[in-house]
Tab-separated table of C-alpha atoms in Angstrom:
chain	number	residue	atom	x	y	z
B	1	MET	CA	-97.424	-24.691	15.971
B	2	LYS	CA	-94.819	-26.975	14.465
B	3	ARG	CA	-94.486	-24.898	11.461
B	4	ASN	CA	-93.877	-21.662	13.516
B	5	HIS	CA	-91.268	-23.551	15.704
B	6	PHE	CA	-89.537	-24.685	12.536
B	7	PHE	CA	-89.295	-20.934	11.471
B	8	ASN	CA	-88.110	-19.893	14.891
B	9	VAL	CA	-85.216	-22.498	14.757
B	10	MET	CA	-84.255	-21.224	11.319
B	11	ALA	CA	-84.091	-17.637	12.544
B	12	VAL	CA	-81.951	-18.722	15.407
B	13	CYS	CA	-79.743	-20.316	13.072
B	14	ALA	CA	-79.130	-17.638	10.606
B	15	ALA	CA	-78.643	-15.184	13.466
B	16	LEU	CA	-75.844	-17.650	14.928
B	17	SER	CA	-74.228	-17.890	11.342
B	18	PHE	CA	-74.261	-14.031	10.784
B	19	VAL	CA	-72.429	-13.834	14.229
B	20	ALA	CA	-70.120	-16.364	13.526
B	21	CYS	CA	-69.192	-14.889	10.009
B	22	SER	CA	-68.740	-11.342	11.497
B	23	GLY	CA	-66.603	-12.842	14.046
B	24	GLN	CA	-64.418	-14.508	11.490
B	25	LYS	CA	-64.276	-11.353	9.404
B	26	GLU	CA	-63.102	-9.186	12.445
B	27	THR	CA	-60.596	-11.881	13.391
B	28	SER	CA	-59.064	-11.712	9.617
B	29	GLU	CA	-58.893	-8.036	9.807
B	30	GLN	CA	-57.201	-8.201	12.891
B	31	VAL	CA	-54.629	-10.859	11.744
B	32	GLU	CA	-54.148	-8.596	8.876
B	33	GLU	CA	-53.738	-5.539	10.825
B	34	GLU	CA	-51.185	-7.356	12.899
B	35	THR	CA	-49.014	-8.416	9.894
B	36	VAL	CA	-48.321	-4.862	9.060
B	37	GLN	CA	-44.937	-4.283	10.496
B	38	LEU	CA	-44.011	-1.025	12.234
B	39	VAL	CA	-40.893	0.601	11.055
B	40	LYS	CA	-38.695	3.775	11.534
B	41	ILE	CA	-37.520	5.438	8.433
B	42	ALA	CA	-34.891	8.199	7.528
B	43	LYS	CA	-34.475	10.310	4.353
B	44	VAL	CA	-31.244	9.997	2.628
B	45	MET	CA	-29.361	12.412	0.692
B	46	GLU	CA	-26.160	13.119	-1.372
B	47	GLN	CA	-23.283	14.723	0.226
B	48	ALA	CA	-19.567	15.147	-0.550
B	49	VAL	CA	-17.611	12.197	0.557
B	50	PRO	CA	-13.784	12.286	0.893
B	51	GLN	CA	-12.315	9.426	-1.332
B	52	VAL	CA	-9.432	8.452	0.828
B	53	VAL	CA	-8.126	4.990	0.036
B	54	SER	CA	-5.764	3.336	2.379
B	55	TYR	CA	-2.917	0.764	1.297
B	56	THR	CA	-0.546	-1.313	3.360
B	57	ALA	CA	3.086	-1.566	2.736
B	58	THR	CA	6.545	-2.343	4.046
B	59	VAL	CA	9.072	0.539	4.141
B	60	GLU	CA	11.944	0.153	1.999
B	61	PRO	CA	15.253	1.898	1.654
B	62	TYR	CA	15.535	4.727	-0.901
B	63	LYS	CA	18.695	2.763	-2.362
B	64	ARG	CA	20.204	-0.732	-1.488
B	65	ASN	CA	23.811	-1.300	-2.487
B	66	SER	CA	25.561	-4.625	-2.299
B	67	ILE	CA	29.432	-3.548	-2.347
B	68	SER	CA	31.740	-6.025	-3.425
B	69	SER	CA	35.183	-6.561	-4.900
B	70	SER	CA	35.494	-7.167	-8.744
B	71	VAL	CA	38.219	-9.973	-7.908
B	72	PRO	CA	38.707	-12.034	-4.981
B	73	ASN	CA	41.134	-10.337	-2.545
B	74	ARG	CA	42.280	-10.363	0.983
B	75	ILE	CA	41.017	-7.746	3.203
B	76	LYS	CA	43.422	-5.932	5.206
B	77	LYS	CA	40.850	-3.779	7.169
B	78	ILE	CA	37.296	-2.861	7.027
B	79	TYR	CA	36.676	0.612	8.437
B	80	VAL	CA	33.087	0.384	9.201
B	81	GLU	CA	30.522	-1.685	11.368
B	82	VAL	CA	26.787	-2.140	10.973
B	83	GLY	CA	24.888	0.779	11.858
B	84	ASP	CA	27.570	3.182	10.937
B	85	LYS	CA	26.640	5.996	8.919
B	86	VAL	CA	28.529	6.560	5.750
B	87	TYR	CA	28.788	9.345	2.917
B	88	ALA	CA	29.198	9.000	-0.740
B	89	GLY	CA	32.570	8.327	-1.930
B	90	GLN	CA	33.980	7.185	1.599
B	91	ASN	CA	36.288	4.318	1.480
B	92	LEU	CA	35.199	1.329	3.679
B	93	ASP	CA	38.178	-0.874	3.675
B	94	GLN	CA	41.969	-1.118	2.929
B	95	ALA	CA	42.557	-3.930	0.594
B	96	ASN	CA	45.892	-5.735	0.372
B	97	LEU	CA	47.385	-4.434	-2.970
B	98	ALA	CA	50.889	-4.248	-1.675
B	99	GLN	CA	52.217	-6.544	-4.148
B	100	GLN	CA	50.708	-4.698	-7.143
B	101	LYS	CA	51.690	-1.511	-5.811
B	102	LEU	CA	55.434	-2.574	-5.435
B	103	GLN	CA	55.536	-3.819	-8.945
B	104	LEU	CA	54.092	-0.441	-10.253
B	105	ASP	CA	56.860	1.493	-8.370
B	106	ASN	CA	59.499	-0.857	-9.799
B	107	LEU	CA	58.524	-0.120	-13.319
B	108	GLU	CA	58.295	3.617	-12.483
B	109	LEU	CA	61.886	3.691	-11.342
B	110	GLU	CA	63.053	1.535	-14.127
B	111	TYR	CA	61.341	3.844	-16.774
B	112	ASN	CA	62.763	6.944	-15.139
B	113	ARG	CA	66.291	5.337	-15.172
B	114	VAL	CA	66.195	4.543	-18.882
B	115	LYS	CA	65.079	8.108	-19.676
B	116	GLU	CA	68.175	9.465	-17.942
B	117	LEU	CA	70.355	6.900	-19.746
B	118	PHE	CA	68.596	7.989	-23.145
B	119	ALA	CA	69.577	11.550	-22.483
B	120	VAL	CA	73.316	10.804	-22.441
B	121	GLY	CA	73.185	8.277	-25.235
B	122	GLY	CA	73.164	5.223	-22.991
B	123	ALA	CA	69.814	3.702	-23.902
B	124	SER	CA	67.903	3.600	-27.454
B	125	GLN	CA	64.588	5.071	-28.115
B	126	GLN	CA	62.996	1.766	-28.520
B	127	GLN	CA	63.980	0.926	-24.859
B	128	VAL	CA	62.354	4.001	-23.636
B	129	ASP	CA	59.251	3.395	-25.577
B	130	GLN	CA	58.915	-0.112	-24.446
B	131	LEU	CA	59.388	0.804	-20.643
B	132	ARG	CA	56.972	3.542	-21.054
B	133	THR	CA	54.207	1.405	-22.487
B	134	GLN	CA	54.899	-1.073	-19.969
B	135	TYR	CA	54.535	1.401	-17.107
B	136	GLU	CA	51.349	2.929	-18.581
B	137	THR	CA	49.660	-0.252	-19.002
B	138	THR	CA	50.621	-1.414	-15.346
B	139	LYS	CA	49.586	2.043	-13.975
B	140	THR	CA	46.123	1.803	-15.622
B	141	ALA	CA	45.644	-1.758	-14.418
B	142	TYR	CA	46.463	-0.741	-10.847
B	143	GLY	CA	44.162	2.121	-10.993
B	144	ASN	CA	41.432	-0.051	-12.092
B	145	LEU	CA	42.237	-2.668	-9.429
B	146	ASP	CA	42.378	-0.002	-6.746
B	147	GLU	CA	38.999	1.406	-7.928
B	148	ASN	CA	37.257	-2.007	-8.085
B	149	THR	CA	38.785	-3.552	-5.019
B	150	VAL	CA	38.865	-0.761	-2.476
B	151	LEU	CA	35.304	-0.744	-1.216
B	152	VAL	CA	33.595	2.824	-1.629
B	153	SER	CA	30.091	3.673	-0.565
B	154	PRO	CA	28.087	5.065	-3.647
B	155	VAL	CA	25.409	6.762	-1.434
B	156	ASN	CA	25.047	8.678	1.873
B	157	GLY	CA	23.537	5.966	3.990
B	158	VAL	CA	23.933	3.350	6.698
B	159	VAL	CA	25.803	-0.048	6.815
B	160	THR	CA	23.142	-2.745	7.376
B	161	ALA	CA	25.315	-5.740	6.702
B	162	ARG	CA	28.891	-6.732	7.129
B	163	ASN	CA	29.867	-10.415	5.730
B	164	PHE	CA	33.734	-10.492	6.141
B	165	ASP	CA	36.285	-9.548	8.808
B	166	ASN	CA	39.819	-8.193	8.575
B	167	GLY	CA	42.037	-10.683	7.090
B	168	ASP	CA	39.390	-12.773	5.219
B	169	MET	CA	39.827	-13.667	1.612
B	170	ALA	CA	36.589	-12.183	0.318
B	171	SER	CA	34.522	-12.505	-2.804
B	172	GLY	CA	30.842	-11.356	-3.418
B	173	ALA	CA	28.991	-8.810	-1.406
B	174	ILE	CA	31.124	-7.592	1.440
B	175	LEU	CA	29.025	-4.748	2.737
B	176	THR	CA	25.538	-3.614	2.352
B	177	VAL	CA	24.619	0.053	2.441
B	178	MET	CA	21.232	1.570	2.511
B	179	GLN	CA	20.118	5.153	1.816
B	180	ILE	CA	17.432	5.805	4.330
B	181	GLN	CA	17.066	9.506	3.800
B	182	PRO	CA	14.402	9.262	2.153
B	183	VAL	CA	12.871	5.874	2.511
B	184	LYS	CA	9.994	4.723	0.154
B	185	VAL	CA	7.019	2.658	0.203
B	186	LEU	CA	5.475	0.559	-3.044
B	187	VAL	CA	1.824	0.298	-2.960
B	188	ASN	CA	-0.592	-1.553	-5.292
B	189	VAL	CA	-3.139	0.954	-6.439
B	190	SER	CA	-6.354	-0.443	-8.243
B	191	GLU	CA	-6.532	0.093	-12.023
B	192	SER	CA	-9.620	2.176	-11.522
B	193	ASP	CA	-7.584	4.884	-9.921
B	194	PHE	CA	-4.807	4.893	-12.620
B	195	THR	CA	-5.824	8.232	-13.971
B	196	LYS	CA	-6.136	9.886	-10.555
B	197	VAL	CA	-2.574	9.242	-9.344
B	198	LYS	CA	-0.181	12.092	-10.350
B	199	ILE	CA	3.521	12.498	-9.777
B	200	GLY	CA	4.055	14.780	-6.705
B	201	MET	CA	0.738	14.162	-5.162
B	202	SER	CA	0.949	14.394	-1.350
B	203	VAL	CA	0.015	11.261	0.863
B	204	ASP	CA	-0.337	10.379	4.549
B	205	VAL	CA	1.714	7.714	6.022
B	206	ASN	CA	1.205	6.183	9.365
B	207	VAL	CA	4.094	3.860	10.559
B	208	GLU	CA	2.803	1.272	12.909
B	209	VAL	CA	5.321	1.882	15.623
B	210	TYR	CA	4.459	5.502	16.004
B	211	GLY	CA	0.815	5.127	16.417
B	212	ASP	CA	-1.466	7.824	14.871
B	213	GLU	CA	1.461	10.263	14.037
B	214	VAL	CA	1.365	11.164	10.366
B	215	PHE	CA	4.294	11.443	7.980
B	216	LYS	CA	4.111	13.215	4.872
B	217	GLY	CA	5.160	11.434	1.633
B	218	LYS	CA	5.015	12.187	-2.112
B	219	VAL	CA	4.355	10.047	-5.167
B	220	SER	CA	7.776	9.831	-7.102
B	221	LEU	CA	7.169	7.206	-9.503
B	222	ILE	CA	4.140	5.580	-11.208
B	223	HIS	CA	4.864	2.218	-12.832
B	224	PRO	CA	3.378	2.322	-16.540
B	225	THR	CA	1.860	-1.130	-16.669
B	226	ILE	CA	-1.097	-2.859	-15.075
B	227	ASP	CA	-0.600	-6.336	-13.558
B	228	PRO	CA	-3.262	-8.397	-15.589
B	229	ALA	CA	-3.584	-10.712	-12.466
B	230	THR	CA	-4.441	-8.363	-9.824
B	231	ARG	CA	-5.477	-5.280	-11.875
B	232	THR	CA	-3.288	-3.035	-10.133
B	233	PHE	CA	-0.267	-0.952	-10.778
B	234	VAL	CA	2.827	-0.094	-8.597
B	235	THR	CA	3.058	3.483	-7.089
B	236	GLU	CA	6.214	4.563	-5.345
B	237	ILE	CA	5.978	7.011	-2.592
B	238	ASN	CA	8.999	8.750	-0.897
B	239	ILE	CA	9.199	9.931	2.610
B	240	PRO	CA	11.937	12.513	3.484
B	241	ASN	CA	12.873	10.733	6.706
B	242	THR	CA	15.190	13.597	7.608
B	243	ASP	CA	15.365	12.435	11.354
B	244	SER	CA	15.904	8.694	10.150
B	245	ARG	CA	13.057	7.562	12.578
B	246	ILE	CA	11.495	5.324	9.832
B	247	ARG	CA	13.441	2.394	9.073
B	248	PRO	CA	13.494	-0.417	6.128
B	249	GLY	CA	11.150	-3.188	7.064
B	250	MET	CA	8.738	-1.304	9.181
B	251	PHE	CA	5.043	-1.783	8.661
B	252	ALA	CA	3.128	1.216	7.100
B	253	ARG	CA	-0.420	2.416	6.030
B	254	VAL	CA	-0.567	4.794	3.206
B	255	ASN	CA	-3.596	7.073	2.657
B	256	ILE	CA	-4.153	8.513	-0.677
B	257	ASP	CA	-6.926	11.215	-1.004
B	258	PHE	CA	-8.516	11.277	-4.340
B	259	GLY	CA	-10.733	14.493	-3.519
B	260	ASN	CA	-14.477	14.409	-2.916
B	261	VAL	CA	-17.276	12.876	-4.622
B	262	ASN	CA	-21.011	13.386	-4.210
B	263	ARG	CA	-22.541	10.163	-2.750
B	264	VAL	CA	-25.693	8.982	-1.149
B	265	VAL	CA	-25.052	8.372	2.557
B	266	VAL	CA	-27.303	6.219	4.788
B	267	PRO	CA	-27.234	5.468	8.404
B	268	ASP	CA	-25.424	2.150	9.277
B	269	GLN	CA	-28.580	0.858	10.902
B	270	ALA	CA	-30.256	0.712	7.519
B	271	VAL	CA	-27.718	-1.745	6.145
B	272	VAL	CA	-28.779	-5.335	6.353
B	273	LYS	CA	-26.459	-8.379	5.463
B	274	ARG	CA	-28.187	-11.478	3.913
B	275	SER	CA	-27.334	-14.537	5.770
B	276	GLY	CA	-24.959	-16.930	3.914
B	277	SER	CA	-23.650	-14.405	1.624
B	278	GLY	CA	-21.459	-11.087	1.552
B	279	ASP	CA	-24.377	-9.116	-0.009
B	280	ARG	CA	-25.612	-5.965	1.543
B	281	PHE	CA	-29.261	-4.423	1.291
B	282	VAL	CA	-31.295	-1.681	2.446
B	283	TYR	CA	-35.067	-1.635	2.349
B	284	VAL	CA	-36.422	1.553	0.664
B	285	TYR	CA	-39.916	2.737	1.850
B	286	LYS	CA	-42.446	4.126	-0.781
B	287	ASP	CA	-46.097	4.373	-0.518
B	288	GLY	CA	-46.627	2.024	2.393
B	289	LYS	CA	-44.382	-0.692	1.202
B	290	VAL	CA	-40.817	-1.478	1.244
B	291	SER	CA	-38.386	-2.649	-1.742
B	292	PHE	CA	-35.308	-4.837	-0.911
B	293	ASN	CA	-32.506	-2.985	-2.695
B	294	GLN	CA	-28.956	-4.508	-2.937
B	295	VAL	CA	-26.421	-1.907	-2.389
B	296	GLN	CA	-22.677	-1.252	-2.833
B	297	LEU	CA	-20.945	0.078	0.090
B	298	GLY	CA	-18.280	2.521	0.124
B	299	ARG	CA	-16.493	3.994	3.026
B	300	HIS	CA	-17.675	3.705	6.622
B	301	ILE	CA	-17.919	7.160	7.974
B	302	ASP	CA	-18.733	7.684	11.759
B	303	LYS	CA	-22.146	5.921	11.871
B	304	THR	CA	-22.914	6.086	8.210
B	305	TYR	CA	-21.961	4.299	4.981
B	306	GLU	CA	-21.377	5.784	1.527
B	307	LEU	CA	-23.200	3.912	-1.112
B	308	ILE	CA	-21.866	3.531	-4.446
B	309	SER	CA	-24.945	2.255	-5.857
B	310	GLY	CA	-28.547	0.881	-4.730
B	311	VAL	CA	-30.295	3.860	-3.408
B	312	GLU	CA	-31.394	7.197	-5.091
B	313	ASN	CA	-30.960	10.584	-3.608
B	314	GLY	CA	-33.896	11.682	-1.512
B	315	ALA	CA	-34.965	8.106	-0.747
B	316	GLU	CA	-36.518	6.995	2.436
B	317	VAL	CA	-34.868	3.877	4.088
B	318	VAL	CA	-35.778	1.733	6.973
B	319	ILE	CA	-33.395	2.338	10.030
B	320	ALA	CA	-35.456	0.082	12.386
B	321	GLY	CA	-37.854	-2.784	12.338
B	322	GLN	CA	-36.121	-4.843	9.469
B	323	SER	CA	-35.992	-8.181	11.210
B	324	ARG	CA	-39.279	-9.485	9.774
B	325	LEU	CA	-39.647	-7.563	6.587
B	326	LYS	CA	-39.761	-9.069	3.094
B	327	ASP	CA	-39.407	-7.590	-0.339
B	328	GLY	CA	-42.895	-5.880	-1.161
B	329	ALA	CA	-44.003	-5.872	2.444
B	330	SER	CA	-46.696	-3.259	3.854
B	331	VAL	CA	-45.463	-1.450	6.754
B	332	LYS	CA	-46.502	1.373	8.978
B	333	ILE	CA	-44.345	4.234	10.114
B	334	ALA	CA	-43.861	4.088	13.893
B	335	GLU	CA	-44.420	7.588	15.473
């Protein structure tokens, strides 16, 4: 009896042990099942992406002229005020050259008188030659003084500064005239685009005060050297500004279109930012697992990102369920 009782106890223990092991195995499988993350995926493809690059700039006059006298002189009258439009060759002031003009007139009278005397034998050839030389020299000097003292606008433009008033003894810049038809903007373009920028290229310009209105401009000058500190080169863009609405000093945004390039485009939901860094990643799905791919982003277009690198054409990427994923994790695709 005791022996049979012993075997019965052992059988019960074995049965309980089997049940416990089976339960443990089922629990382990259940945990493993629960750790497989459900995700949604989308297939990505290459497409033509416009390569439009934006630059900020400040509007500048096409030409800026600081107009001054070559010698200090008293201003008799300035004919223009700030804001006045002027044309090339226009006299902007009246300088006080009365004394110099009087001297020239007196020499002219004396020279003519000596010539008359010489004709009747009342003066020598030497006297005539001396006065002619003196008169011609004074006349040239007066012409230079008149040209370099009287202020003349070298361009069609607008007066933007007047630094002296009538009667002032002036030296240095007296007036500033700016040509604003056209105006220009200077932008620092990346070295990588040096071969893409061409003279005559059409560009779109937005001026902040006019909202979304687009002004057309053209590349007029490309500086021939690269700044080694910024790895950029200066590009000058002219805007016709026929109505003079754009003024120097305004803030502008220049958009240069470099054409289309085929790029992989992914939904913006697929892009993950790693905490504590500026790196961006995308989970790529393949054969039930995901890989954590670092990507280089291009333009943000509607609800997608252009990818410069990181994901191949035709790949499947995770667009939902990334919060608990890790590199190499097993996943299931949600229906």
